[in-house]
XYZ file of C-alpha atoms in Angstrom:
572
model
C 225.316 -18.711 217.709
C 227.677 -16.596 215.395
C 226.839 -16.289 211.796
C 229.673 -17.530 209.619
C 230.661 -15.849 206.406
C 232.861 -16.729 203.516
C 235.056 -13.957 202.399
C 236.152 -15.352 199.100
C 237.003 -12.249 197.258
C 237.830 -12.308 193.577
C 241.221 -11.399 191.954
C 243.793 -12.454 189.262
C 245.203 -15.184 191.600
C 247.365 -16.906 188.895
C 249.447 -13.676 187.951
C 250.083 -12.809 191.582
C 251.178 -16.341 192.245
C 253.406 -16.370 189.211
C 254.825 -12.805 190.344
C 255.612 -13.991 194.010
C 255.723 -17.949 193.879
C 253.321 -18.266 196.819
C 250.907 -20.872 197.703
C 247.435 -20.362 196.145
C 246.120 -20.076 199.673
C 248.371 -17.386 200.668
C 247.416 -15.531 197.650
C 243.795 -15.860 198.390
C 244.267 -14.684 201.961
C 246.238 -11.453 200.640
C 243.208 -10.713 198.068
C 240.704 -11.244 201.049
C 242.384 -8.290 202.464
C 242.380 -6.282 199.226
C 246.120 -6.882 198.770
C 245.544 -7.684 195.267
C 248.064 -5.926 192.964
C 251.865 -6.653 192.810
C 253.114 -3.274 194.221
C 250.679 -3.543 197.004
C 251.553 -7.119 197.508
C 255.370 -6.199 197.700
C 254.922 -3.302 200.233
C 252.751 -5.539 202.322
C 254.885 -8.555 202.431
C 258.360 -6.853 202.068
C 258.000 -3.353 203.370
C 261.221 -0.992 203.194
C 262.191 2.180 205.037
C 261.778 4.139 201.513
C 258.131 3.095 201.817
C 257.537 5.373 204.776
C 255.885 8.762 203.707
C 257.952 11.847 203.691
C 257.095 13.648 206.983
C 256.844 16.875 205.042
C 253.661 15.717 203.181
C 251.798 16.744 206.339
C 250.738 20.127 206.146
C 252.335 22.301 208.914
C 255.323 20.289 209.278
C 257.864 22.710 207.874
C 256.444 25.496 209.975
C 256.385 23.112 213.077
C 260.108 22.541 212.569
C 261.011 26.217 212.212
C 259.035 27.205 215.461
C 260.817 24.361 217.391
C 264.226 25.309 215.789
C 263.799 28.911 216.481
C 262.852 28.062 220.295
C 265.902 25.827 220.403
C 268.011 28.754 219.092
C 266.839 31.220 221.737
C 267.405 28.817 224.559
C 263.700 29.188 225.584
C 261.977 26.248 227.350
C 259.843 23.588 225.677
C 257.352 21.600 227.608
C 255.915 18.287 226.039
C 252.449 17.379 227.186
C 251.540 13.673 226.647
C 249.074 11.204 227.624
C 248.974 8.394 230.247
C 248.504 5.363 227.869
C 251.097 3.550 226.034
C 250.705 5.632 222.984
C 251.073 8.923 224.778
C 254.058 7.666 226.566
C 255.981 6.696 223.640
C 254.939 9.728 221.840
C 256.335 11.837 224.857
C 259.474 9.706 224.806
C 260.025 10.058 221.102
C 259.864 13.835 221.047
C 261.655 14.307 224.240
C 264.623 12.339 223.123
C 264.771 13.890 219.635
C 264.628 17.589 221.136
C 267.291 16.621 223.815
C 269.611 15.501 220.924
C 269.039 18.784 219.442
C 270.176 20.662 222.444
C 266.696 21.788 223.447
C 265.787 22.995 227.008
C 262.954 20.469 227.212
C 260.904 18.654 229.866
C 257.678 16.892 229.812
C 254.365 16.375 231.733
C 251.916 13.457 231.483
C 248.316 14.205 233.024
C 247.310 12.217 236.020
C 244.421 9.975 234.812
C 242.261 10.710 238.101
C 243.326 14.394 238.752
C 243.658 15.525 235.523
C 241.719 13.415 233.154
C 242.683 13.160 229.329
C 245.035 15.597 227.576
C 246.321 19.196 228.139
C 244.030 20.928 230.821
C 243.875 24.390 232.627
C 246.084 23.314 235.508
C 248.895 22.019 233.260
C 248.732 25.273 231.152
C 249.002 27.285 234.163
C 251.911 25.312 235.566
C 253.811 25.757 232.292
C 253.325 29.601 232.367
C 254.583 29.412 236.019
C 257.740 27.347 235.041
C 258.504 30.054 232.206
C 257.663 27.643 229.336
C 257.663 29.294 225.812
C 256.568 26.321 223.838
C 254.063 23.600 224.439
C 254.135 20.677 222.310
C 251.214 18.172 222.854
C 251.588 14.475 222.103
C 248.558 12.207 221.358
C 246.100 14.954 222.459
C 245.348 18.550 221.961
C 243.191 18.639 218.909
C 239.996 19.094 221.066
C 241.508 21.384 223.593
C 240.682 24.706 222.077
C 239.747 26.361 225.273
C 242.883 25.257 227.049
C 245.290 26.223 224.057
C 243.510 29.572 223.845
C 244.560 30.049 227.518
C 248.222 29.128 226.819
C 248.078 32.007 224.332
C 246.570 34.348 226.823
C 249.482 33.781 229.121
C 251.921 34.469 226.208
C 252.989 30.796 225.275
C 252.941 29.160 221.850
C 251.420 25.616 221.220
C 252.191 22.957 218.632
C 249.673 20.036 218.428
C 250.794 16.594 217.537
C 247.809 14.429 217.697
C 245.834 11.600 215.736
C 242.380 11.657 217.336
C 239.019 12.650 215.290
C 238.523 16.000 214.341
C 236.135 18.126 216.589
C 233.759 20.812 215.363
C 235.985 23.469 216.659
C 239.684 23.392 216.222
C 242.261 25.067 218.341
C 244.112 28.100 217.260
C 247.658 26.929 217.613
C 251.001 27.694 215.641
C 250.485 24.363 213.984
C 248.192 21.535 214.105
C 249.959 18.100 212.983
C 247.123 15.703 212.527
C 246.782 13.437 209.660
C 243.000 13.136 209.936
C 242.561 16.992 209.189
C 241.074 17.478 205.863
C 243.686 20.048 204.839
C 246.582 17.838 206.109
C 247.673 16.428 202.726
C 249.048 13.397 204.323
C 248.546 10.187 202.331
C 247.699 8.044 205.426
C 245.186 9.075 207.966
C 245.539 6.223 210.579
C 248.772 7.089 212.263
C 248.709 6.737 216.120
C 250.066 9.383 218.307
C 253.567 8.049 218.351
C 253.532 7.770 214.415
C 252.685 11.588 214.301
C 255.710 12.032 216.916
C 257.894 10.136 214.923
C 257.236 11.952 211.866
C 258.085 15.173 213.452
C 261.294 13.796 214.773
C 262.362 12.863 211.550
C 261.488 16.136 210.009
C 263.624 17.447 212.771
C 266.465 15.498 211.395
C 266.366 11.889 213.162
C 266.966 8.928 210.940
C 263.788 7.266 209.890
C 264.866 4.025 211.895
C 265.776 5.535 215.137
C 262.298 5.602 216.640
C 260.449 2.880 214.505
C 260.702 0.454 217.295
C 259.204 2.699 219.764
C 256.336 3.699 217.239
C 255.724 0.129 216.444
C 255.053 -0.873 220.128
C 252.680 2.184 220.289
C 251.022 1.530 217.080
C 250.125 -2.093 218.350
C 249.008 -0.996 221.815
C 246.782 1.839 220.428
C 244.806 -0.822 218.317
C 244.831 1.282 215.079
C 244.712 -0.301 211.667
C 247.788 -2.349 210.591
C 247.630 -1.787 207.100
C 249.512 0.703 204.772
C 251.910 2.772 206.601
C 251.230 1.532 209.928
C 251.948 -1.982 208.850
C 255.261 -0.855 207.471
C 255.983 0.795 210.944
C 255.171 -2.247 212.899
C 257.079 -4.760 210.590
C 260.195 -2.680 210.370
C 259.844 -1.580 213.993
C 259.797 -5.305 215.134
C 263.060 -5.656 213.171
C 264.423 -2.526 214.846
C 263.530 -3.974 218.256
C 265.946 -6.701 217.656
C 268.810 -4.197 217.940
C 267.288 -2.101 220.615
C 269.699 -0.932 223.181
C 267.046 0.937 225.395
C 267.755 -0.398 228.897
C 263.898 0.152 230.008
C 262.287 -1.780 226.955
C 264.873 -4.562 227.292
C 264.426 -4.871 231.030
C 260.669 -4.938 230.637
C 260.812 -7.548 228.005
C 263.185 -9.779 230.083
C 260.871 -9.228 233.207
C 258.122 -10.707 231.127
C 260.451 -13.652 229.963
C 260.408 -12.284 226.302
C 263.303 -11.572 224.193
C 263.293 -8.426 222.059
C 265.052 -10.319 219.155
C 261.797 -12.561 218.988
C 258.972 -10.300 220.050
C 255.851 -10.265 218.238
C 252.709 -8.066 218.013
C 251.018 -10.566 220.712
C 253.797 -10.199 223.073
C 253.340 -6.188 222.745
C 249.806 -6.267 222.979
C 249.216 -8.691 225.959
C 252.374 -8.291 228.018
C 254.357 -5.196 227.161
C 251.647 -2.691 226.575
C 249.525 -3.564 229.790
C 252.607 -2.852 231.868
C 253.269 0.410 230.450
C 249.394 1.191 230.840
C 249.401 -0.111 234.343
C 251.664 2.703 235.385
C 248.963 5.296 234.174
C 246.064 3.495 235.446
C 247.148 2.658 239.180
C 250.056 5.139 239.660
C 251.603 7.385 237.421
C 252.562 7.123 233.727
C 255.803 8.949 234.831
C 257.151 5.490 235.907
C 256.734 4.459 232.328
C 258.733 7.294 231.234
C 261.415 6.820 233.700
C 261.718 3.352 232.613
C 262.230 4.424 229.029
C 264.907 6.949 230.012
C 266.590 4.660 232.359
C 270.415 5.140 231.987
C 271.416 1.807 233.393
C 270.465 -1.824 233.712
C 269.912 -1.783 237.574
C 267.408 1.196 237.456
C 265.616 -0.119 234.388
C 265.276 -3.630 236.197
C 263.888 -1.998 239.287
C 261.278 0.161 237.387
C 260.420 -2.726 235.078
C 259.543 -4.884 238.202
C 257.467 -2.161 239.565
C 255.457 -1.968 236.319
C 254.991 -5.606 236.213
C 253.865 -5.680 239.736
C 251.326 -2.806 239.004
C 250.057 -4.840 236.018
C 249.465 -7.780 238.158
C 247.454 -5.651 240.563
C 245.454 -4.200 237.693
C 244.810 -7.752 236.511
C 243.358 -8.601 240.004
C 241.171 -5.543 240.157
C 240.102 -6.145 236.449
C 239.025 -9.763 237.126
C 236.860 -8.634 240.306
C 235.185 -5.950 238.153
C 234.545 -8.276 235.396
C 233.064 -10.784 237.814
C 230.762 -8.255 239.001
C 229.919 -6.875 235.618
C 228.868 -10.341 234.360
C 226.224 -10.447 236.996
C 224.697 -7.256 236.050
C 225.091 -8.066 232.302
C 223.263 -11.268 232.761
C 220.340 -9.482 234.315
C 220.163 -6.795 231.517
C 220.576 -9.403 228.749
C 217.620 -11.263 230.233
C 215.674 -8.070 230.045
C 216.661 -7.870 226.300
C 218.934 -4.843 226.588
C 220.802 -4.531 223.466
C 223.184 -1.777 224.882
C 224.560 -2.683 228.405
C 224.802 0.305 230.832
C 226.318 -1.026 233.936
C 227.183 0.766 237.215
C 229.970 -0.966 239.215
C 230.107 0.692 242.510
C 233.572 -0.876 243.676
C 235.356 -0.835 240.198
C 238.504 1.244 239.922
C 237.943 3.897 237.273
C 241.160 3.349 235.555
C 239.909 -0.336 234.691
C 236.551 0.467 233.490
C 237.526 0.581 229.732
C 239.029 -2.927 229.924
C 235.977 -4.330 231.870
C 233.801 -2.694 229.085
C 235.669 -4.424 226.292
C 235.642 -7.919 227.919
C 231.954 -7.532 228.491
C 231.355 -6.328 224.997
C 233.322 -9.436 223.725
C 231.278 -11.820 225.927
C 228.026 -10.761 225.039
C 228.620 -8.962 221.529
C 226.691 -5.794 222.741
C 227.920 -2.259 223.140
C 228.876 -1.824 226.612
C 229.194 1.172 228.990
C 230.782 0.467 232.312
C 230.277 3.381 235.009
C 232.042 3.877 238.111
C 232.170 6.568 240.909
C 234.574 9.299 240.334
C 235.621 11.974 242.811
C 232.898 14.352 241.602
C 230.561 12.234 239.414
C 229.809 9.054 237.911
C 232.312 8.366 235.044
C 232.239 5.769 232.121
C 234.081 4.011 229.569
C 232.353 2.581 226.529
C 233.386 -0.081 224.079
C 231.353 -0.775 221.032
C 230.948 -3.183 218.110
C 231.104 -2.579 214.426
C 227.529 -2.309 213.871
C 226.871 0.224 216.683
C 228.405 3.931 216.557
C 228.809 4.642 220.218
C 229.922 8.270 220.114
C 226.837 9.250 217.786
C 224.459 7.523 220.125
C 226.244 9.364 223.198
C 225.618 12.573 221.298
C 222.039 11.994 220.651
C 221.884 11.700 224.576
C 224.224 14.683 225.139
C 221.799 16.469 227.373
C 221.883 13.766 229.948
C 225.810 13.811 230.062
C 228.144 16.206 231.891
C 230.710 15.572 229.050
C 231.723 12.851 226.589
C 234.090 12.121 223.778
C 235.629 9.398 221.850
C 235.341 7.302 218.643
C 232.716 5.210 217.027
C 234.169 2.021 218.887
C 235.283 3.588 222.115
C 234.206 6.549 224.295
C 234.459 8.184 227.745
C 231.692 10.003 229.565
C 230.757 11.558 232.835
C 227.039 11.601 234.029
C 225.145 12.368 237.026
C 223.866 9.117 238.911
C 220.381 10.238 238.680
C 220.502 10.238 234.838
C 221.909 6.694 234.509
C 218.434 4.923 234.238
C 217.204 7.397 231.763
C 220.456 7.036 229.556
C 220.172 3.224 229.603
C 216.308 3.609 228.536
C 217.228 6.094 225.720
C 220.039 4.080 224.281
C 218.117 0.857 224.011
C 214.865 2.492 222.714
C 216.902 4.181 220.065
C 219.451 1.169 219.347
C 219.036 0.012 215.680
C 220.539 -3.393 216.428
C 219.213 -6.578 215.011
C 219.381 -10.167 216.347
C 221.871 -10.953 213.539
C 224.151 -8.200 214.968
C 223.903 -9.746 218.391
C 224.635 -13.078 217.152
C 228.034 -11.904 215.988
C 229.901 -12.726 212.871
C 232.913 -15.018 212.005
C 234.661 -14.129 208.923
C 236.043 -17.267 207.386
C 238.685 -16.963 204.596
C 238.883 -20.496 203.126
C 237.488 -23.877 203.480
C 240.671 -26.130 203.625
C 241.307 -29.810 204.670
C 243.513 -30.740 207.680
C 245.895 -32.234 205.101
C 246.788 -28.617 204.128
C 248.228 -27.764 207.636
C 252.007 -28.053 207.449
C 254.974 -26.406 208.950
C 256.031 -25.067 205.588
C 252.530 -23.575 204.572
C 252.002 -22.091 208.294
C 255.675 -20.479 207.919
C 254.390 -18.888 204.519
C 251.224 -17.790 205.802
C 253.018 -15.990 208.583
C 254.437 -13.667 206.118
C 250.991 -11.996 206.611
C 251.947 -10.973 210.137
C 251.668 -8.568 211.990
C 248.053 -9.040 212.567
C 245.555 -6.656 213.973
C 242.773 -4.371 212.952
C 242.535 -4.431 209.022
C 244.552 -7.448 208.754
C 243.124 -10.159 211.052
C 244.686 -13.506 211.562
C 243.693 -15.996 208.793
C 240.858 -17.987 209.596
C 239.952 -21.280 208.034
C 236.950 -23.741 208.242
C 236.391 -27.493 208.083
C 232.831 -28.993 207.623
C 231.229 -32.040 209.079
C 234.367 -33.123 211.236
C 234.329 -36.250 213.413
C 235.426 -35.859 216.865
C 237.636 -38.860 217.877
C 238.122 -37.639 221.411
C 238.729 -34.781 223.837
C 241.182 -34.037 226.610
C 241.259 -31.497 229.534
C 244.279 -29.353 229.489
C 245.710 -26.228 231.013
C 247.036 -25.362 234.596
C 243.551 -25.467 235.925
C 242.456 -28.184 233.394
C 239.863 -25.757 232.176
C 240.613 -25.906 228.473
C 240.122 -28.538 225.746
C 242.117 -30.577 223.217
C 240.155 -32.101 220.597
C 241.379 -35.101 218.366
C 239.706 -34.577 214.988
C 239.261 -36.269 211.637
C 237.815 -34.409 208.682
C 235.575 -35.667 206.086
C 238.770 -36.444 203.719
C 240.543 -38.573 206.211
C 242.797 -36.079 207.533
C 243.590 -36.193 211.363
C 244.925 -33.419 213.637
C 245.014 -32.190 217.276
C 243.178 -29.072 217.941
C 243.244 -26.617 220.944
C 239.931 -24.942 222.022
C 240.109 -22.223 224.920
C 236.401 -22.538 225.553
C 235.878 -23.492 229.154
C 235.554 -27.248 229.455
C 232.363 -27.040 231.703
C 230.576 -24.740 229.086
C 231.578 -27.339 226.419
C 230.487 -30.217 228.403
C 226.916 -28.892 229.005
C 226.618 -28.085 225.176
C 227.625 -31.529 224.208
C 225.628 -33.231 226.675
C 222.527 -31.153 225.770
C 223.154 -32.003 222.079
C 223.985 -35.670 222.135
C 223.469 -37.190 225.734
C 225.701 -37.880 228.622
C 226.524 -41.336 227.167
C 228.018 -39.871 223.910
C 230.025 -37.414 225.940
C 231.349 -40.264 228.033
C 232.324 -42.262 224.948
C 234.179 -38.932 223.804
C 236.300 -38.762 226.910
C 237.155 -42.510 226.499
C 238.029 -42.023 222.730
C 235.380 -44.542 221.948
C 233.047 -44.492 218.733
C 230.510 -41.677 219.112
C 228.152 -39.606 217.176
C 229.651 -36.153 217.960
C 230.189 -34.044 214.653
C 230.947 -30.619 214.224
C 232.141 -27.696 211.896
C 234.779 -25.522 213.065
C 236.636 -22.134 212.212
C 240.264 -22.297 213.125
C 243.748 -20.777 212.714
C 246.952 -22.604 212.166
C 249.672 -22.494 214.659
C 253.159 -24.204 215.232
C 253.691 -25.881 218.656
C 257.280 -25.531 219.576
C 258.228 -28.001 222.089
C 261.858 -29.580 223.269
C 263.275 -28.351 219.876
C 260.404 -29.772 217.830
C 257.892 -27.883 215.708
C 254.459 -29.442 215.447
C 251.624 -28.181 213.259
C 248.625 -27.598 215.260
C 245.294 -25.766 214.854
C 243.336 -23.584 217.210
C 239.437 -23.518 217.194
C 238.001 -20.224 217.340
C 234.366 -21.110 216.769
C 232.371 -24.396 216.104
C 228.871 -25.569 215.356
C 227.715 -28.780 216.731
C 225.931 -30.835 214.067
């Protein structure tokens, strides 16, 4: 059972309420996110284009522009080398489009996930040399490619790195390293995604700040970087720019997913648009996604969008099969008290291993490594929790690994099959993980009665969107709630609608996306079959619970009905 924690941070609530005229609950939600001074609140709620930082604050930007402009002036060839995920694709598109508009002789390459792996490699460098490339421009990669970039210089080419990943011990020697995470960068915000850095370079080269905001916004959401400060500004303004987007490919992809760019939100991007872009790099080639963004007419765009949607459906099927297999293995390892799950899936496509790792991590609240068979060795994707730094723990086992890399929350690795059991043993022996960590935590913003839930208040709270890392969706709680009844819902009738009454007499309908069968078992174990039957019949019963929930508007047949979504509950 997860541990609930009430955030309840202190601030001068009244002065902020006087300044902005907002509901006290909205003010408390802002302060719980450390948005607690008038200027910070203004930028958070009502960001403007001037709030974007000057790209020339990033050390090396002036030189990068000079090198690029000199190369364009001589007519020499420029090659962009991107990455196969959504951030890499949008980064590549932004710089390719910006350079084409400047008259550059420019093309691009995106590594193949299986053949090349992540980022610039020797094959791509040598290919660039054979194609008479003068300047290589990396997107969303390169900061860890010291050896490959050294080869480029040996062959007589120059390199500019644009990247946002963590800084390695050995930096490449390139013309310029544009990465806000560099200690010497001087840039006031460290957490841009790859497309954010690419957009900064495009603006420095003369593009209007609004030209690429929509593309950078999509990439920022897909790359799951923090949605605070400048990233929030990029996403909030970018979503507005998407309303006027005239890119045939992005419009076609939205329409193919039954979405309208004029009303798109971060959920649409993260769960529908982004996965289609990523599916091309997972199951085919990310060149398909680039071709979509570069499509010159609606017909071509619709054909490409349809193919990406088809690939995403195939990816979903492969993922579900792998998740089902992983759950069986995870149950065995949890039963053996493993605190770090290391699971070998023999039939899992390596491109979906990271997705599977994320789902297993969420299900069991344990750091998870999913291993699959690659062409030459076993490859793995790791997803971790806030209490376990996966990259540090892999580094402590580096002698068992062929190679590895990543971040505290996500990593990739390669390992010989005979070392898997030892890796599992070492990670679990050294895991400083408590039972409280494994239980998980639910951070509740406020305890509020159901009578507070109204269309007007929900609309105001939505000023806090877009939600994401650093700015989670507001979570409320109600204690000692009476369950009047329940109803099965959903296409497969696998979810639940609750009919609730709180201690103040307020009544409301609530959706719960926990599987009905699991909920039934829990309630019968707690209260007995007779009480559960009474619940189904909406007859008097003894079922009580405390619940954590967020608020939503159910729009149906032109009506807007306030409702709540149950995120966690405790049977009393």
